[in-house]
Coordinates of N, CA and C in Angstrom, one line a residue:
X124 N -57.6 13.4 -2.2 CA -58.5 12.4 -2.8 C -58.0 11.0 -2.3
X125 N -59.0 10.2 -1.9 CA -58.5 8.8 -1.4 C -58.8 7.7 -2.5
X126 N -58.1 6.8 -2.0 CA -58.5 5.8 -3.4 C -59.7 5.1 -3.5
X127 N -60.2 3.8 -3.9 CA -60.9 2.9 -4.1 C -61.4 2.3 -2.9
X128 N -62.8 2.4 -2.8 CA -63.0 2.1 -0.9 C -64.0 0.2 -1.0
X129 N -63.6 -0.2 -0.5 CA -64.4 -1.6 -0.1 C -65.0 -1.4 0.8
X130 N -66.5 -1.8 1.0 CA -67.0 -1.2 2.3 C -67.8 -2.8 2.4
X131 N -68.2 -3.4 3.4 CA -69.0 -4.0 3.2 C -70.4 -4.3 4.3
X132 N -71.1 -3.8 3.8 CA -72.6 -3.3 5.3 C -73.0 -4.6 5.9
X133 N -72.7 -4.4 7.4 CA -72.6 -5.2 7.9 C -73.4 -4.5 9.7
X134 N -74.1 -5.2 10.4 CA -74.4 -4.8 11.6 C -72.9 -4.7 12.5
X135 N -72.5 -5.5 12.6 CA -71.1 -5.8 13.1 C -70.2 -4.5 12.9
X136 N -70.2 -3.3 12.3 CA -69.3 -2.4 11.3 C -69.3 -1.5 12.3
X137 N -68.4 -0.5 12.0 CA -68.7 1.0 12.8 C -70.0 1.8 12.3
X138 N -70.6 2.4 13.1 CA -71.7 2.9 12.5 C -71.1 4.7 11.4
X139 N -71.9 4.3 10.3 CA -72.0 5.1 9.4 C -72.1 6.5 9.9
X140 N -71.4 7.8 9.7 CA -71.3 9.2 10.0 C -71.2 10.2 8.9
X141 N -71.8 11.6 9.5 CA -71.2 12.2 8.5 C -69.8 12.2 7.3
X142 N -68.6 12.0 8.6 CA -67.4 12.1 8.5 C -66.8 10.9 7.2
X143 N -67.5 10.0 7.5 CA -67.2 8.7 6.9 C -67.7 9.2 5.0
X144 N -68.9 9.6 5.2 CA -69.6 10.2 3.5 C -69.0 11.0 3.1
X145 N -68.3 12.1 3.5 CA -68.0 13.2 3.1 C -66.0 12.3 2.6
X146 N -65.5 11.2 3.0 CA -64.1 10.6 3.0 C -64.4 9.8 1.7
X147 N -65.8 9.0 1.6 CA -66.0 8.2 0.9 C -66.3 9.7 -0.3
X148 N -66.9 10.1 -0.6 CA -67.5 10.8 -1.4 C -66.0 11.7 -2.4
X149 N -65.1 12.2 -2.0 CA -63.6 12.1 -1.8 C -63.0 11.4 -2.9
X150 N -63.3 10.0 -2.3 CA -62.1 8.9 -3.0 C -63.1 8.4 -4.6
X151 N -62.0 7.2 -5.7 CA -62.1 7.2 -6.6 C -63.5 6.6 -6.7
X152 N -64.3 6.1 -5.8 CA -65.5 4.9 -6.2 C -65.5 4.3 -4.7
X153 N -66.7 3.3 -4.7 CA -66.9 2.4 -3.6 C -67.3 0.9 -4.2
X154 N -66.9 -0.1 -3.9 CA -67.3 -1.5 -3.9 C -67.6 -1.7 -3.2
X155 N -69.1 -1.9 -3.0 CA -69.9 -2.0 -1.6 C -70.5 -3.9 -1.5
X156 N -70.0 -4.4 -0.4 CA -70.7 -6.2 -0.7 C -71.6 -5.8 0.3
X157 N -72.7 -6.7 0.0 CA -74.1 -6.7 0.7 C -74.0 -8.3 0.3
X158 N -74.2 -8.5 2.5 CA -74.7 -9.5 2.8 C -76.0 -10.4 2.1
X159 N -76.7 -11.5 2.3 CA -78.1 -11.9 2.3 C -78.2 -12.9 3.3
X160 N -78.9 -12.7 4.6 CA -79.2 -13.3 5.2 C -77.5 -13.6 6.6
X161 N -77.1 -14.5 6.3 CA -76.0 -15.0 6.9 C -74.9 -14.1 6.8
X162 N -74.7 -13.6 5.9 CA -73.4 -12.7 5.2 C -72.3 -13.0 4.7
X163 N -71.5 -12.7 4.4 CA -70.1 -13.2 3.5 C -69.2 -14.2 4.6
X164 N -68.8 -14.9 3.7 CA -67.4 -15.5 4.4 C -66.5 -14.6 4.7
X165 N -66.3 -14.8 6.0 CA -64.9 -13.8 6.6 C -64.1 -13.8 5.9
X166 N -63.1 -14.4 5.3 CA -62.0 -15.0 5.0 C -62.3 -14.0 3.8
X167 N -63.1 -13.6 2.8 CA -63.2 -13.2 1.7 C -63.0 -11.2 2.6
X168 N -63.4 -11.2 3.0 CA -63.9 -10.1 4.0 C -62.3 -9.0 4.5
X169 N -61.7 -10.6 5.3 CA -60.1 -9.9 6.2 C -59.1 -10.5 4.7
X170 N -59.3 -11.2 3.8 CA -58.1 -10.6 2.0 C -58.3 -9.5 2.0
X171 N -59.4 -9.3 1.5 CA -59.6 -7.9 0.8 C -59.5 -6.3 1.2
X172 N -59.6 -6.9 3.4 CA -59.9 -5.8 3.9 C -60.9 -4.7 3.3
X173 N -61.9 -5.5 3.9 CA -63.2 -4.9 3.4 C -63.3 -4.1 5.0
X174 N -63.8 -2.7 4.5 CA -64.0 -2.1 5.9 C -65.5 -1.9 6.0
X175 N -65.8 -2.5 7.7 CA -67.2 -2.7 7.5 C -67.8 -2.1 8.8
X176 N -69.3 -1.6 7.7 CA -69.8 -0.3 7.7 C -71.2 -0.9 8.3
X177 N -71.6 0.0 9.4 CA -73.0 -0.1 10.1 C -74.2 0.8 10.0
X178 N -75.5 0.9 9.5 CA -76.0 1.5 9.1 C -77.0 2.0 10.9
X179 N -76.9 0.8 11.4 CA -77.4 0.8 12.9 C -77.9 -0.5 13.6
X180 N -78.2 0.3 15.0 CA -78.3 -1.3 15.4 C -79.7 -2.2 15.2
X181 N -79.5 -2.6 14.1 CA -80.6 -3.6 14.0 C -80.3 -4.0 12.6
X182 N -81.0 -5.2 12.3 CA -80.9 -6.5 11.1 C -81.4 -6.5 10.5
X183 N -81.3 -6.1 9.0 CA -82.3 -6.3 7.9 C -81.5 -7.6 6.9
X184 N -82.6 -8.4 6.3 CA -82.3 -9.3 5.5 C -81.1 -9.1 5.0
X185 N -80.9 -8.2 4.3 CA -79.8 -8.1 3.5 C -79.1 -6.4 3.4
X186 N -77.9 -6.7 3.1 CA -76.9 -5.3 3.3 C -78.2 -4.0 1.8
X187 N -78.3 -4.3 0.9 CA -78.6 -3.4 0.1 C -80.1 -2.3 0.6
X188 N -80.6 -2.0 1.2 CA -80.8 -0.6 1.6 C -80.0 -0.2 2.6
X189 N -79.3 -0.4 3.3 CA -78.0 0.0 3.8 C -77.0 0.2 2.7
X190 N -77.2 -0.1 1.8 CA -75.9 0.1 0.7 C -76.3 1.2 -0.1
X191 N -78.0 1.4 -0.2 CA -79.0 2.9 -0.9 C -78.4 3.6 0.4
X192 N -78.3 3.3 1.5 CA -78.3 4.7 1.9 C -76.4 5.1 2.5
X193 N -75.8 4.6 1.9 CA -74.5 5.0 2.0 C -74.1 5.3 0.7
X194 N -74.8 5.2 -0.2 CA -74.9 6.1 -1.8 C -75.4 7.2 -1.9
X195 N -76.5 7.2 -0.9 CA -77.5 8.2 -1.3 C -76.5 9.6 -0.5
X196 N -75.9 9.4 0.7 CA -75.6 10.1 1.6 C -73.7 10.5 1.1
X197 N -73.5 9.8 0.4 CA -72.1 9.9 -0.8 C -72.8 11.4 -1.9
X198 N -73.6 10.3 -2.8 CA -73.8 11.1 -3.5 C -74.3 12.8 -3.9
X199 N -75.0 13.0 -2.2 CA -75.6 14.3 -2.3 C -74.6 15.4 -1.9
X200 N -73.2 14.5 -1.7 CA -72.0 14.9 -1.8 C -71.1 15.5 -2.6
X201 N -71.5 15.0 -3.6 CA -70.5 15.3 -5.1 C -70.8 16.8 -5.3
X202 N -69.9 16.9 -6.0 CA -70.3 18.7 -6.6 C -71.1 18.4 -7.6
X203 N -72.3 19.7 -7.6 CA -73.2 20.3 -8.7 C -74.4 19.4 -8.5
X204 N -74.2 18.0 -7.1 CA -75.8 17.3 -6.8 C -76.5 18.2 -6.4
X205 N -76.1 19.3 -5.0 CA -77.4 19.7 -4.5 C -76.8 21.0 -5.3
X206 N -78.3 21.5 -5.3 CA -78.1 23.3 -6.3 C -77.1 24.2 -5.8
X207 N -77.3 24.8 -4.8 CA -76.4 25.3 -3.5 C -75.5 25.0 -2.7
X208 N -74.3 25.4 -2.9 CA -73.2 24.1 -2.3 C -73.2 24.9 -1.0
X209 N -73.8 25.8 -0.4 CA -74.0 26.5 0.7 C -75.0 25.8 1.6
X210 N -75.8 25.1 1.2 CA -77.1 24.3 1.6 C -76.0 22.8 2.2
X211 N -75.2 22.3 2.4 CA -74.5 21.9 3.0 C -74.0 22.0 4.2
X212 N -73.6 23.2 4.0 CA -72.3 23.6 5.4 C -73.5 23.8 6.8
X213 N -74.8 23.9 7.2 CA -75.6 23.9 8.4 C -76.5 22.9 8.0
X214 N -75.8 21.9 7.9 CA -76.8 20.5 7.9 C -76.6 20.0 9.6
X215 N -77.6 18.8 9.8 CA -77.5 18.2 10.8 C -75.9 17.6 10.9
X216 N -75.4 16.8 12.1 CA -74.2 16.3 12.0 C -72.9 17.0 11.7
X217 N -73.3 18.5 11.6 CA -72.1 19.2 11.1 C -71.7 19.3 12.5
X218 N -70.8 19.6 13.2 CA -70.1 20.4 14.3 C -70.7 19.2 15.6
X219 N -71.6 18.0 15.3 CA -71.9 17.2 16.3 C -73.0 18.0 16.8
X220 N -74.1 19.0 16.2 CA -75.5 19.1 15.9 C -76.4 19.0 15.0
X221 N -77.7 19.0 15.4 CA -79.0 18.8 14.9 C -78.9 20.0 14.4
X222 N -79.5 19.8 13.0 CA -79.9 21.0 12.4 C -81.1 22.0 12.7
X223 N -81.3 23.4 12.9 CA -82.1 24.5 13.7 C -83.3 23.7 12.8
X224 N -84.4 24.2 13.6 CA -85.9 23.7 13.1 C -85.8 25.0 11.7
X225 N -86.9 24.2 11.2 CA -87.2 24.7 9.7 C -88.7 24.9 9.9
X226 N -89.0 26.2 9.2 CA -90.4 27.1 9.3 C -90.6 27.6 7.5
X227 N -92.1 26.9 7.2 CA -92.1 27.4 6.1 C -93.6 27.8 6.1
X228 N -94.1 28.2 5.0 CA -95.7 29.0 4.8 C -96.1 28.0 5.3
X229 N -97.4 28.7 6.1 CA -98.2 29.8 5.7 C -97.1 30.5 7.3
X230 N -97.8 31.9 7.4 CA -96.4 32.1 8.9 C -97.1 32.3 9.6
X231 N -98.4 32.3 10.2 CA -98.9 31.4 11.1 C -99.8 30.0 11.0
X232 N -100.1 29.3 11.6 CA -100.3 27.9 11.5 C -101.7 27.6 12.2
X233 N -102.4 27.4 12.7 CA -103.8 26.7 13.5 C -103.5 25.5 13.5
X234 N -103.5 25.4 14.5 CA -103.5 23.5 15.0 C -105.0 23.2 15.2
X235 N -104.8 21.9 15.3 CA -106.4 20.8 15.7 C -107.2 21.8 16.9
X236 N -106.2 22.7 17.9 CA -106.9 23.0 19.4 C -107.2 24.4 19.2
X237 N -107.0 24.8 17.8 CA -107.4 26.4 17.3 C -105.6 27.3 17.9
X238 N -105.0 26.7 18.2 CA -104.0 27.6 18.9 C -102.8 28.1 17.7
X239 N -103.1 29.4 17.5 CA -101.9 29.7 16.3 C -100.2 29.1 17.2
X240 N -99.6 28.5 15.9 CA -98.5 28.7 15.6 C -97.5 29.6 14.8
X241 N -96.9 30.6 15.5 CA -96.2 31.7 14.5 C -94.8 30.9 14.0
X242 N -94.6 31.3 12.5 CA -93.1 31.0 12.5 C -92.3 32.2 13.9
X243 N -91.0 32.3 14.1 CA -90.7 32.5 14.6 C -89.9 34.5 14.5
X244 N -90.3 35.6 15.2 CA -90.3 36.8 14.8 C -89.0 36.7 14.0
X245 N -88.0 36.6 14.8 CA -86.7 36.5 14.6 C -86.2 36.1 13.3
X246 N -86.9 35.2 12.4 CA -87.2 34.6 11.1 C -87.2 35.8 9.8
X247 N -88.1 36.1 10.8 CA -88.5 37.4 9.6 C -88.2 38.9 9.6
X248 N -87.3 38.9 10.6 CA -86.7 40.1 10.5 C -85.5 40.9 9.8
X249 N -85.4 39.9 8.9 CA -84.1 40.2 8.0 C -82.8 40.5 8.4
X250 N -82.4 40.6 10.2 CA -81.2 40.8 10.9 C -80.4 39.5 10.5
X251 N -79.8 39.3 9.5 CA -79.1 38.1 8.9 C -78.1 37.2 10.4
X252 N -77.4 38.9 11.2 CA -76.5 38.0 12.3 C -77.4 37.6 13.6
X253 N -78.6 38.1 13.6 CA -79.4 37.4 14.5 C -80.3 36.3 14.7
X254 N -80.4 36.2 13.0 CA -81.0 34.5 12.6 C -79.7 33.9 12.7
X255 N -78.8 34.0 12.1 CA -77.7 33.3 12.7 C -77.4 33.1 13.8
X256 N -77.3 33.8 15.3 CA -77.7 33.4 16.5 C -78.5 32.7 16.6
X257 N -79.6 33.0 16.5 CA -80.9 31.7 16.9 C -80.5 30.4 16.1
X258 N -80.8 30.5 15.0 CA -80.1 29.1 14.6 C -79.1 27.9 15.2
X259 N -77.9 28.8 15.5 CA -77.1 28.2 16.4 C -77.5 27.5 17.5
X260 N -78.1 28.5 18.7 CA -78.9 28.4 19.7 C -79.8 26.9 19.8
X261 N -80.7 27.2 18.6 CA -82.2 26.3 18.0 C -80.9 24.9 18.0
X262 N -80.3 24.9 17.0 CA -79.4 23.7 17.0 C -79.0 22.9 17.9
X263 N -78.4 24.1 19.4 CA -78.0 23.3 20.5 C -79.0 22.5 21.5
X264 N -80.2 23.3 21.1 CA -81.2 23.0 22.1 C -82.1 21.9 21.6
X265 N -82.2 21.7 20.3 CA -82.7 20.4 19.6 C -81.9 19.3 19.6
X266 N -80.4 19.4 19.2 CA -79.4 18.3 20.0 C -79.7 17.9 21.4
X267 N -79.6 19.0 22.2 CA -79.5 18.4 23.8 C -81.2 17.5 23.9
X268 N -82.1 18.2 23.3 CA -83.8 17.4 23.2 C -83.6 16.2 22.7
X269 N -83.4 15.6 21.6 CA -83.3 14.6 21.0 C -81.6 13.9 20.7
X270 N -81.0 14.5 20.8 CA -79.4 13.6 20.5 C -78.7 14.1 21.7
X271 N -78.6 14.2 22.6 CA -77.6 14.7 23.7 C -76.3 13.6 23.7
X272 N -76.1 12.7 23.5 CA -75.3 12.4 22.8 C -74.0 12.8 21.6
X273 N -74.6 13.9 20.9 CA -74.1 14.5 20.3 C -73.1 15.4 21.0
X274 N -73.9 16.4 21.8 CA -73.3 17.2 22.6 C -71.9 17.0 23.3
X275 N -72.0 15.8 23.9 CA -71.0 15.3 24.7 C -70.0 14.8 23.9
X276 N -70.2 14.0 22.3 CA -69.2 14.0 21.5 C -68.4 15.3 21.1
X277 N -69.2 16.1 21.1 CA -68.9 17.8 20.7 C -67.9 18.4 21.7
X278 N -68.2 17.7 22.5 CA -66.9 18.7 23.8 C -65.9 17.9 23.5
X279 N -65.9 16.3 23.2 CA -65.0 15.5 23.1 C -64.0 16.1 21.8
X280 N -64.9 15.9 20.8 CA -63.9 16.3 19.9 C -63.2 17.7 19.8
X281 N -63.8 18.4 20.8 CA -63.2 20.0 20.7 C -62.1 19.6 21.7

């Protein structure tokens, strides 16, 4: 358990990660300052050693929906938030991937060009270790599509 965190959202910050919510989430509380406009005086900032946190690269008026979403992403953290504490462990960001695509009713689909969309066989064939393959698979292949970035972190930290 870590102690009492001062964070203060800031563009300037490291950008916000899984890693960082699951540390914050951990310790006793957060005191989060939110800028408006200009932002805090330094000096108040390097006393306190305020460690400052980036939501991304870009500028919003002020730190507080950056500060909703370093709560939001804390709090779904705690024990007994989400129902399933199983529903956690193959989220996105875990292992430095995107989480496998998600298929729900109807299980096939018609688009605008009449062309069915099936969920996927493999889905529904109740081989528990072979949806778990695909999944994995689905994960690496939707990171390298959209975050390849990820990937390259992933060899790094391995």
């Amino acid at each position: 358990e870590t102690g009492l965190s001062l964070v203060y959202m800031t563009p300037v910050g490291k950008p916000l990660v899984e890693k960082k919510l699951e540390k914050f989430s951990k310790g006793l509380g957060l005191i989060i300052l939110c800028g408006k406009f200009e932002g805090i005086d330094e000096r108040i900032l390097d006393v306190y050693n305020f460690e400052r946190i980036s939501i991304g690269d870009y500028i919003l008026s002020g730190g507080e929906i950056a500060a909703m979403a370093l709560v939001e992403g804390c709090v779904r953290l705690l024990p007994n938030v989400i129902g399933k504490e199983e529903s956690l462990v193959n989220e996105s960001f875990k292992n430095n991937l995107l989480e496998y695509p998600q298929y729900t009713k109807p299980r096939v689909w018609i688009d605008q060009e009449n062309k069915k969309r099936n969920v996927p066989d493999i889905l529904l064939s109740g081989d528990h270790k072979k949806i778990a393959e695909w999944r994995e698979q689905e994960s690496i292949k939707k990171t390298g599509k959209f975050r390849p970035d990820l990937l390259k972190k992933q060899i790094i930290d391995e």
